[in-house]
Short mmCIF file of C-alpha atoms and ligand atoms in Angstrom, two decimals:
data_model
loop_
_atom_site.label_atom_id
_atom_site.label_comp_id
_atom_site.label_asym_id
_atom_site.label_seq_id
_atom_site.Cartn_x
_atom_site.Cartn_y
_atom_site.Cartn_z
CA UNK Y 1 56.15 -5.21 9.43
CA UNK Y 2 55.29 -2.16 10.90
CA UNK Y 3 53.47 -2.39 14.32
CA UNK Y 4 54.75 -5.86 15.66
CA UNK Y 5 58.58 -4.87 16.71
CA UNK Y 6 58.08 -5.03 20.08
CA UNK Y 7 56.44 -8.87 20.29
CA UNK Y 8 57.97 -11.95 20.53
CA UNK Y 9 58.95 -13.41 16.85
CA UNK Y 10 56.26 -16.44 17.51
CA UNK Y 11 53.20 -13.71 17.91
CA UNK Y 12 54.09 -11.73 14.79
CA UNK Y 13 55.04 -15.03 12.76
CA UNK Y 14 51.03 -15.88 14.19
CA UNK Y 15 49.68 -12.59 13.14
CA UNK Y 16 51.17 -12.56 10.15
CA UNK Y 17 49.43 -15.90 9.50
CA UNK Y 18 46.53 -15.10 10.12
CA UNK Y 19 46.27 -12.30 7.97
CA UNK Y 20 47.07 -14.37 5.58
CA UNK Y 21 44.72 -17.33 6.24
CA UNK Y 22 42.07 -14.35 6.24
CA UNK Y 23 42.62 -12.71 3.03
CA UNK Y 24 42.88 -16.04 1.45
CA UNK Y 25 39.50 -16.30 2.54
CA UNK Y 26 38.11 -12.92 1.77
CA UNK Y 27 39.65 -13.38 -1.79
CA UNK Y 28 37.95 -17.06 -2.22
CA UNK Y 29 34.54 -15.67 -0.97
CA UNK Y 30 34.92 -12.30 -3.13
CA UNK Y 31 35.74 -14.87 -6.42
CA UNK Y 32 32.38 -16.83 -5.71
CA UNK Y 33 30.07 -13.95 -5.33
CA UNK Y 34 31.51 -12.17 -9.01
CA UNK Y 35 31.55 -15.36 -11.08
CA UNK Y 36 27.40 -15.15 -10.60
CA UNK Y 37 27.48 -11.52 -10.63
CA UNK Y 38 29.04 -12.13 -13.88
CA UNK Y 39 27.38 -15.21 -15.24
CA UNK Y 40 24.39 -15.63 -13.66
CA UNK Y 41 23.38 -11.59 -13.47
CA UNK Y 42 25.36 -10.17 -16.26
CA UNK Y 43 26.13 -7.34 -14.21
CA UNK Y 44 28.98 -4.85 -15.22
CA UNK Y 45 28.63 -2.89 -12.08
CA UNK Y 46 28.45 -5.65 -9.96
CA UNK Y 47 31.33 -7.95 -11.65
CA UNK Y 48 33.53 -5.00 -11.14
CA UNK Y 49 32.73 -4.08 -7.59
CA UNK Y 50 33.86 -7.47 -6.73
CA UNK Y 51 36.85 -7.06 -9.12
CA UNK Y 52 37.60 -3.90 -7.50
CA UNK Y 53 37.57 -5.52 -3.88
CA UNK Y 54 40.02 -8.05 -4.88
CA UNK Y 55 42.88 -6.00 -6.49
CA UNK Y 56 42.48 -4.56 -2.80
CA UNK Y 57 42.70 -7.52 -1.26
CA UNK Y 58 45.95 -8.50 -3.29
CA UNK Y 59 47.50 -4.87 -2.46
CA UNK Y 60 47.57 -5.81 1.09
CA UNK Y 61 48.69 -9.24 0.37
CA UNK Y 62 52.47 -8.82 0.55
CA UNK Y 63 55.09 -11.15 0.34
CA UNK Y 64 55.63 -10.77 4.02
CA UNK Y 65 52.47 -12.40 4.91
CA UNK Y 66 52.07 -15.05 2.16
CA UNK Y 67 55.85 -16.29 3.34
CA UNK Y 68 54.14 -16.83 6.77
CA UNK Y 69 51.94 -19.67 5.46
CA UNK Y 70 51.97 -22.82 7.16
CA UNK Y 71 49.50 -24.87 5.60
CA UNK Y 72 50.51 -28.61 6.52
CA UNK Y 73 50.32 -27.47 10.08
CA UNK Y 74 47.28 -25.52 10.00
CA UNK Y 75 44.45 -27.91 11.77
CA UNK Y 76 41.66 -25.36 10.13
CA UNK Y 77 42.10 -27.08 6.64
CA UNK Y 78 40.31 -30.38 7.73
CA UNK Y 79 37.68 -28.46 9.24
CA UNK Y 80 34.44 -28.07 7.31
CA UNK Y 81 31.29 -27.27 8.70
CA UNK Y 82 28.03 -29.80 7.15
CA UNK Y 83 26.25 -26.76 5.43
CA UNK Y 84 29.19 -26.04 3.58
CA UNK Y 85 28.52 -29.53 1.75
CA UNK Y 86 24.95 -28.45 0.83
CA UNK Y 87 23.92 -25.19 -0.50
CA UNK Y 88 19.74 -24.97 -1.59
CA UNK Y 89 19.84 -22.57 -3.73
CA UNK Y 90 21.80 -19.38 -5.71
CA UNK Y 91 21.00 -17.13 -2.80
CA UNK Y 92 22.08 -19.65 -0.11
CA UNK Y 93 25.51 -19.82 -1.64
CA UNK Y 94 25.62 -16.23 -1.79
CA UNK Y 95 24.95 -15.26 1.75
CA UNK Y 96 27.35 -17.91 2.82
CA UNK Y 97 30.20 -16.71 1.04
CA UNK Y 98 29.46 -12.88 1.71
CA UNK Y 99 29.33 -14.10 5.63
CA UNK Y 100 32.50 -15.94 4.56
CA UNK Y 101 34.15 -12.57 3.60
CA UNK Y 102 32.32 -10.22 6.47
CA UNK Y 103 34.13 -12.11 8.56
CA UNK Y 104 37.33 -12.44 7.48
CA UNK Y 105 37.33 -8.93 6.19
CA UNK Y 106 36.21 -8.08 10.40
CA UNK Y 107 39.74 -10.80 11.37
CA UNK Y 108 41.67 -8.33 9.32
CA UNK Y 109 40.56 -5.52 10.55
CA UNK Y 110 41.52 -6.56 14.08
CA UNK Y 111 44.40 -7.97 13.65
CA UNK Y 112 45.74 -5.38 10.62
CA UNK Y 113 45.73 -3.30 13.75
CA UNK Y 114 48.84 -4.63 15.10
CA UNK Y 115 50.37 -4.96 11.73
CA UNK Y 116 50.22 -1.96 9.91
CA UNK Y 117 48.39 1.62 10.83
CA UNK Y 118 46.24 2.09 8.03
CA UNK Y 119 45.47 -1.66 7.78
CA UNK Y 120 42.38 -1.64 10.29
CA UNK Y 121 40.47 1.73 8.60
CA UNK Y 122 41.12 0.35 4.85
CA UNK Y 123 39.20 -3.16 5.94
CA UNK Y 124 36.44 -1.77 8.07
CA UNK Y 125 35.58 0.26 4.90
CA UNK Y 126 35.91 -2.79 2.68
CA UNK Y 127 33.37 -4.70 5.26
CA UNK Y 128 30.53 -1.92 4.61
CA UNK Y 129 31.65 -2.02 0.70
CA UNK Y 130 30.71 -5.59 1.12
CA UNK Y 131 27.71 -5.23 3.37
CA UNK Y 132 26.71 -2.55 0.33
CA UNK Y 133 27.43 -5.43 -2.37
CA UNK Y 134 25.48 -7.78 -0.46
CA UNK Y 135 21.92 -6.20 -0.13
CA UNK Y 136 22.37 -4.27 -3.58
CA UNK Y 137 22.54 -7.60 -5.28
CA UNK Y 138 20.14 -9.37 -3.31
CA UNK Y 139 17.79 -6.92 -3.69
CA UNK Y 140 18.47 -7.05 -7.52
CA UNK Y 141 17.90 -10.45 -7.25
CA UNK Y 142 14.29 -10.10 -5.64
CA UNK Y 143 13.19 -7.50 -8.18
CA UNK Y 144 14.04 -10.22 -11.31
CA UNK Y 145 12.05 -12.56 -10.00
CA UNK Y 146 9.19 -10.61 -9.38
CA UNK Y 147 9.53 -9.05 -12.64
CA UNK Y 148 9.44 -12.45 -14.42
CA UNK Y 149 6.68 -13.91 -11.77
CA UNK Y 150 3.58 -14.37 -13.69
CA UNK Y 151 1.40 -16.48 -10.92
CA UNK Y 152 1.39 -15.77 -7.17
CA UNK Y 153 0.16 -17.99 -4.80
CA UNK Y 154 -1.37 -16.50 -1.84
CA UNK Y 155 -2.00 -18.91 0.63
CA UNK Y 156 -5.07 -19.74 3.64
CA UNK Y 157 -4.69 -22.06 6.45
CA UNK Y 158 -4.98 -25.92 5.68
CA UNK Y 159 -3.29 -29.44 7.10
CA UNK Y 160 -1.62 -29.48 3.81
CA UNK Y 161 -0.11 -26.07 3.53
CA UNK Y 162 3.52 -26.90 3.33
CA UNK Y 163 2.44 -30.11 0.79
CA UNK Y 164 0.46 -27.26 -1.71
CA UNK Y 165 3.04 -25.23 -1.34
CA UNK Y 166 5.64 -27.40 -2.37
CA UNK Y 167 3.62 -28.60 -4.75
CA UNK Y 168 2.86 -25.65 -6.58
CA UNK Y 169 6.74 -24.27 -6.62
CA UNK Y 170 7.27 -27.54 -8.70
CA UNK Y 171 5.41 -26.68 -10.71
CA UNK Y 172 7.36 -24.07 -11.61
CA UNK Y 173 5.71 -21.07 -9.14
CA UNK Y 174 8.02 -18.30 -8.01
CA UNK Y 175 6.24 -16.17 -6.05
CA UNK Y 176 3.91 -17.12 -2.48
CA UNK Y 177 2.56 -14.79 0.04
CA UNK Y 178 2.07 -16.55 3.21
CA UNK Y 179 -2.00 -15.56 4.68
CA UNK Y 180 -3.31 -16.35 7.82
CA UNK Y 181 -5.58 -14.15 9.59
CA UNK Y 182 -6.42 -16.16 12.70
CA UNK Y 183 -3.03 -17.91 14.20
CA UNK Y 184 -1.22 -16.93 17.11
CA UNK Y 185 2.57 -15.55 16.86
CA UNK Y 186 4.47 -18.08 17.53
CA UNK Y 187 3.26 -20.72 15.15
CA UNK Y 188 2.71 -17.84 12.60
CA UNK Y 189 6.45 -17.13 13.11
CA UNK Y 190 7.32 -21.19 12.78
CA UNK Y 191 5.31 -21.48 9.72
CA UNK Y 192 6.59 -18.31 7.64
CA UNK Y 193 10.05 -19.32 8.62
CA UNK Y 194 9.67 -22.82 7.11
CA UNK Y 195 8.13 -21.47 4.14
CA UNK Y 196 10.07 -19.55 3.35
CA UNK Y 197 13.19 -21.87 3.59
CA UNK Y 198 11.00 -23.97 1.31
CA UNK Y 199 10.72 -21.05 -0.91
CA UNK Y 200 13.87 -20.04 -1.10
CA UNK Y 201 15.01 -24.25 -1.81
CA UNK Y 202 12.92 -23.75 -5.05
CA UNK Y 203 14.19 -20.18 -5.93
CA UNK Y 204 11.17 -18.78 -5.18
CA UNK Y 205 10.39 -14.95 -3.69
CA UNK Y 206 8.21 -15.45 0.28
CA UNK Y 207 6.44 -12.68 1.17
CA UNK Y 208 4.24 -12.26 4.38
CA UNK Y 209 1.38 -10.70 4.72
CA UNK Y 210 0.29 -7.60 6.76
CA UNK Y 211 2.90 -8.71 8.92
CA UNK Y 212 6.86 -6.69 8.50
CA UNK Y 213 8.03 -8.14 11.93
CA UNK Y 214 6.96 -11.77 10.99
CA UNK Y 215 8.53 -10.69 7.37
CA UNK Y 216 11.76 -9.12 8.84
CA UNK Y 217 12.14 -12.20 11.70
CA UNK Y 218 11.57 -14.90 8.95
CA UNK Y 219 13.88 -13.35 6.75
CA UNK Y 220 11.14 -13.15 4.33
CA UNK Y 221 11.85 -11.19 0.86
CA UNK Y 222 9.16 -8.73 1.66
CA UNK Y 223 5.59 -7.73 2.93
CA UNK Y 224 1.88 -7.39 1.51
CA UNK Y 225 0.26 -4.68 3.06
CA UNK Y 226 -4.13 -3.42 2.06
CA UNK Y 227 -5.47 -0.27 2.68
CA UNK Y 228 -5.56 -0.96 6.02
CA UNK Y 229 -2.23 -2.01 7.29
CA UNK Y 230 1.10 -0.17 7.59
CA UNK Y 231 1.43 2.19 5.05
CA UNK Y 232 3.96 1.00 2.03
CA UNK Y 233 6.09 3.81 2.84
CA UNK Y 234 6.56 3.13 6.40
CA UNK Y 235 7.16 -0.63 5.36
CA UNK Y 236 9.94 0.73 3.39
CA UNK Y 237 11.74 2.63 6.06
CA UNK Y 238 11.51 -0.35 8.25
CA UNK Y 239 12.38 -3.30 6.08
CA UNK Y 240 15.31 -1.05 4.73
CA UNK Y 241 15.52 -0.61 0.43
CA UNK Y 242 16.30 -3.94 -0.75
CA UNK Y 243 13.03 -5.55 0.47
CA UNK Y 244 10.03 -5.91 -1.44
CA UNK Y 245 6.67 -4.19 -0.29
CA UNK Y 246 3.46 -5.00 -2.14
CA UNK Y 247 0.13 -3.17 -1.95
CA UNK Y 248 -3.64 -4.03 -2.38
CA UNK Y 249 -5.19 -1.39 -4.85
CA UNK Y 250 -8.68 -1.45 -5.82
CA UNK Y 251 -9.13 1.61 -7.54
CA UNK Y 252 -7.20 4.67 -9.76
CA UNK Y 253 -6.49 6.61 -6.84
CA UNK Y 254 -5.22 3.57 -4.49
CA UNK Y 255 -3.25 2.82 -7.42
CA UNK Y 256 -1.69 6.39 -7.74
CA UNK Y 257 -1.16 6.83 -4.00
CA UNK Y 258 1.16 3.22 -3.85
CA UNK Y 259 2.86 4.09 -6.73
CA UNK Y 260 3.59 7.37 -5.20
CA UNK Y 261 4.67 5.89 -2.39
CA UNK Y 262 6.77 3.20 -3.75
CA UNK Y 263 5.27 0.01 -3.70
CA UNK Y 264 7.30 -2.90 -5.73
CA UNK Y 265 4.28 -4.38 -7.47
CA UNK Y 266 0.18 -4.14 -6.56
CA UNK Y 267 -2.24 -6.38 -6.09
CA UNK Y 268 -5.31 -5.59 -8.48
CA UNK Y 269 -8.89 -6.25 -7.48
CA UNK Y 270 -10.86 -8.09 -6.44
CA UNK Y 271 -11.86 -9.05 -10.06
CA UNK Y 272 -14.18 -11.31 -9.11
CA UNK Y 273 -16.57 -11.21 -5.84
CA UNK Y 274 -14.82 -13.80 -4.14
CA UNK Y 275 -15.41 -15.98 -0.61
CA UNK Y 276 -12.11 -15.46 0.67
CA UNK Y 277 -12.32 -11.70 0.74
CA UNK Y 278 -16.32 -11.72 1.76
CA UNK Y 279 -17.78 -8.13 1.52
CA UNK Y 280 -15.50 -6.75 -0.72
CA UNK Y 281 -17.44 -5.32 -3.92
CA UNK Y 282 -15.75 -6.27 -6.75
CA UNK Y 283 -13.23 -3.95 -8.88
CA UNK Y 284 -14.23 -6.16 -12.25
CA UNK Y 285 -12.68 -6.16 -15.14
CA UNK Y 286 -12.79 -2.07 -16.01
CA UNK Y 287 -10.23 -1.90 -13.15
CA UNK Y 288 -8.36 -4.45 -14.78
CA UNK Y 289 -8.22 -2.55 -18.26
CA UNK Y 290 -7.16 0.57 -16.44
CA UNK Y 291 -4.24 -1.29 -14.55
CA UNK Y 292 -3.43 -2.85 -18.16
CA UNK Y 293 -2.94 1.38 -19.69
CA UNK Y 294 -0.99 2.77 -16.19
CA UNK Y 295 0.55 0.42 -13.78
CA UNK Y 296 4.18 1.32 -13.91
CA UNK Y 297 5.13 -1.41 -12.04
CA UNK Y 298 4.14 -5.36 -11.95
CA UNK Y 299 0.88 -5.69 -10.71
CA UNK Y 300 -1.05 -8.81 -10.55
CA UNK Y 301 -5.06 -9.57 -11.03
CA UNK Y 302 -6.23 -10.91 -7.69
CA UNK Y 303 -9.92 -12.36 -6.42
CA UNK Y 304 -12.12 -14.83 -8.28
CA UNK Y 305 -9.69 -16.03 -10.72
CA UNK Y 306 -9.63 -19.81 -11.81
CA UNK Y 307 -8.64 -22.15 -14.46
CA UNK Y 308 -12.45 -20.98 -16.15
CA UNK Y 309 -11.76 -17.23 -16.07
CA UNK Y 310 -7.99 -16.68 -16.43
CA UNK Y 311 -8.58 -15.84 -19.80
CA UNK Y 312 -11.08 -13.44 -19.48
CA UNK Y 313 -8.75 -11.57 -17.25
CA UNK Y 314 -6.11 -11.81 -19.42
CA UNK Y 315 -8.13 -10.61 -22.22
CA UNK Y 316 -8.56 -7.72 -20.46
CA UNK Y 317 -4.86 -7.42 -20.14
CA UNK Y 318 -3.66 -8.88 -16.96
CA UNK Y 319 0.05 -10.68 -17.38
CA UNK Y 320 0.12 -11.34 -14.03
CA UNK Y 321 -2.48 -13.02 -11.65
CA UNK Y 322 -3.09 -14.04 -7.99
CA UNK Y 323 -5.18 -16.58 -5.95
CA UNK Y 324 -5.49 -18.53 -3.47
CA UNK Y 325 -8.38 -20.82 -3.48
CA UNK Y 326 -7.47 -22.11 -7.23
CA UNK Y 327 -4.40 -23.54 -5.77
CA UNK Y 328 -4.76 -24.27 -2.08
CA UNK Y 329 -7.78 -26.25 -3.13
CA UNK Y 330 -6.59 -28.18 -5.97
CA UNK Y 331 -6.29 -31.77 -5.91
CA UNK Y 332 -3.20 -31.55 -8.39
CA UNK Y 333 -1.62 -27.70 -7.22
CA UNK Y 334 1.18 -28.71 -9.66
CA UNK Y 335 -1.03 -29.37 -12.76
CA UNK Y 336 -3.22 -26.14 -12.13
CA UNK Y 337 0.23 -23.88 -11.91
CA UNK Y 338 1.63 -25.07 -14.88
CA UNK Y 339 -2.27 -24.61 -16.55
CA UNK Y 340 -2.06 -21.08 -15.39
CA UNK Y 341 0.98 -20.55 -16.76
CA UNK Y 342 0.73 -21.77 -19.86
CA UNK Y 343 -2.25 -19.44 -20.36
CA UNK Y 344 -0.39 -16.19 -19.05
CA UNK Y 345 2.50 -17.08 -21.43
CA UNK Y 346 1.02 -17.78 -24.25
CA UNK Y 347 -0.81 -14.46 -24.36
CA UNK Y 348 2.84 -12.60 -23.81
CA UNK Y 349 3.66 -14.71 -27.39
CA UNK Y 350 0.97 -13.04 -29.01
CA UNK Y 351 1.02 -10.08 -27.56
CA UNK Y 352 5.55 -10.32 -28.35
CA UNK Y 353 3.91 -11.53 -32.41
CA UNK Y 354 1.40 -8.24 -32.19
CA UNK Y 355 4.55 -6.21 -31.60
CA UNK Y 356 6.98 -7.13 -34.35
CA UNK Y 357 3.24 -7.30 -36.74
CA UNK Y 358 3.13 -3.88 -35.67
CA UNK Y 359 6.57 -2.76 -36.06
CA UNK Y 360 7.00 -4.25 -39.73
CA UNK Y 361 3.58 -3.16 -40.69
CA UNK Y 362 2.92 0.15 -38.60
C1 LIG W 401 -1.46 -9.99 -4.03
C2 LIG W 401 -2.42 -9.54 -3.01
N1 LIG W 401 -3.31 -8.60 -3.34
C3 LIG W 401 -4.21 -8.19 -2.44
C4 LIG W 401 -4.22 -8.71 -1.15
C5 LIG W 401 -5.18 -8.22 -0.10
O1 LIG W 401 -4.54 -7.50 0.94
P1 LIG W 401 -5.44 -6.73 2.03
O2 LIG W 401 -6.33 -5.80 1.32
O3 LIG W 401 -4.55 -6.19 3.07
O4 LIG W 401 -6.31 -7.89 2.65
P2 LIG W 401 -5.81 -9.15 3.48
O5 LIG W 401 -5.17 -10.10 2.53
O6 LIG W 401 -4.85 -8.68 4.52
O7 LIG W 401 -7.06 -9.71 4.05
C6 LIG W 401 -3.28 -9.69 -0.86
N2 LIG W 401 -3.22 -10.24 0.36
N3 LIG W 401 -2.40 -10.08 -1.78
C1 3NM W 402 -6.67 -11.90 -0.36
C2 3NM W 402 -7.43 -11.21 -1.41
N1 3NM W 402 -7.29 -9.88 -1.67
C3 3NM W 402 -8.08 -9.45 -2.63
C4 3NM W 402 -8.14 -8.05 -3.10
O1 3NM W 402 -8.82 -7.79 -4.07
O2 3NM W 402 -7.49 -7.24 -2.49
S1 3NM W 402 -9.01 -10.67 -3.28
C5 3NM W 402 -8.36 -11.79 -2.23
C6 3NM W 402 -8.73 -13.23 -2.17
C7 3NM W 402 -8.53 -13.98 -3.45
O3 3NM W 402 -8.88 -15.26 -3.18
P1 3NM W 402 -9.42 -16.25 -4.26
O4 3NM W 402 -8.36 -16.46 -5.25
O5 3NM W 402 -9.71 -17.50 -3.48
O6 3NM W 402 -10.67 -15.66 -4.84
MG1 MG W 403 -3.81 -6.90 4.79
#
């Protein structure tokens, strides 16, 4: 014990526990977060950040401290808070067990103070290693489902938004844009933040459109933004790296310029002339074809598309489509999802069967 010779016995023996207590804790969190980095994501780099972190953690845990554990009289084991009994989803449990370790790792850094001189520097630099873990990953997380999302719901007001909504995601939907052109702040604010709890229970990306404060204060996973709205790389700069920014493209050079300028995925269209976008010429299905030959990222076929045209858009090589009225109007949103995908997956079979033709015939 370095720093503590001058305090009564009872404060260091309390310091000493808490460090303890606290890297317990930070250790326990740190274990969590790497058995999905390594199960669930498969990721090297990840797995062994966390790794990394721990051996830390155990450096520091000396035999000094772990003799100052007191657990039968420590009233903190009883205590558990309700939340901790229920966890929605994969990323719920992961933010509540990096919180877990912020704060420990922030206990430690206070207290190390008046334990050991380095103590406090080496754990404020773990806290921003973990603060680093924590939005690589989740923004990791955000770009695998989009990758794999092959329908995305965007939505328009109606009484039964939050009923479509769910229905749709059981239908095994990952991806919704909340869309409302004509609400006032506050309720827009209450209604993105419940869907996007509701999102998030099913796994599912929420993104909001035009809007990166409602986005950012609803702890949305990103923002859509047209031709007219912020520009994608503004979005960027403001919603910091590991959120996703979508952008509206109707032709080539739209296209180019939010590649250029980083956009996550693009919305591609209209296709169709559609009521929901009135006055907007359609794109059609040469726009389509050209996304199909140079989108380097995942854009989806937006505007006019139902149940009696999907395939005509994925003839023309859409994998990926968007719409609102096809769901939001549906008596049976769950049915029509799990139509729609059915369709876009069994032209990635054929197009997987073209492939291997090709390879062992080419
Ligand atoms: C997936 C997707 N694609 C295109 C749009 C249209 O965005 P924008 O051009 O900004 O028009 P509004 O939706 O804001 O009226 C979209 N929302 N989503
Ligand atoms: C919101 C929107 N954006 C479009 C674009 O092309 O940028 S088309 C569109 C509306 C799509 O609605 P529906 O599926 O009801 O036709
Ligand atoms: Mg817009």
């Amino acid at each position: 014990m370095v720093r503590l010779y001058n305090q009564g016995v009872q404060v260091q023996a309390t310091v000493c526990r808490i460090l303890d207590a606290n890297l317990d804790r930070a250790r326990e969190g740190l274990r969590i977060v790497e058995e999905w980095c390594r199960f669930g994501l498969n990721s090297a780099p990840f797995t062994d950040e966390c790794k990394q972190l721990r051996q830390e953690l155990a450096s520091w845990h000396s035999l000094e401290l772990r003799s100052a554990r007191d657990t039968p009289g420590d009233p903190g084991t009883e205590l558990t808070h309700p939340q901790e009994e229920q966890r929605a989803s994969i990323e719920q449990l992961l933010q509540a067990n990096f919180s877990r370790v912020q704060e420990a790792l922030r206990v430690i850094e206070e207290y190390g103070k008046l334990y050991h001189p380095t103590m406090g520097s080496a754990f404020k630099q773990m806290r921003y290693r973990v603060y680093t873990l924590e939005s690589q990953l989740l923004g990791n997380q955000r770009q695998q489902i989009l990758a794999a999302a092959q329908l995305y719901l965007v939505t328009s007001p109606s009484n039964q938004l939050f009923n479509v909504v769910e229905a749709a995601l059981q239908g095994g939907l990952t991806l919704v844009q909340y869309r409302d052109k004509n609400t006032d702040d506050r309720l827009r604010l209450a209604t993105a933040a419940k869907l996007c709890q509701l999102c998030h229970q099913y796994e599912a990306l929420f993104i909001v459109n035009d809007r990166i404060d409602i986005a950012i204060a609803s702890n949305a996973d990103g923002v859509h933004l047209g031709q007219q709205d912020m520009p994608v790389s503004v979005a960027k700069e403001l919603l910091g790296g590991q959120r996703i920014v979508g952008s509206s493209t109707t032709n080539p050079e739209e296209m180019q310029q939010a590649l250029e300028q980083g956009a996550d995925y693009i919305g591609v269209g209209p296709v169709y002339e559609t009521p929901t976008k009135a006055g907007k010429a359609a794109a059609g299905l040469d726009y389509v074809r050209y996304a199909a030959q140079y989108a380097t990222v995942p854009w989806f076929a937006i505007g006019g598309i139902s149940v009696n045209n999907v395939n005509d858009v994925i003839g023309a090589g859409a994998e990926r489509v968007a719409v609102v009225r096809s769901l939001m109007q549906a008596q049976h949103p769950t049915l029509i999802v799990q139509y729609f995908l059915a369709q876009l997956n069994r032209r990635q079979s054929v197009k997987a069967l073209q492939g291997d033709y090709n390879n062992n015939h080419g």
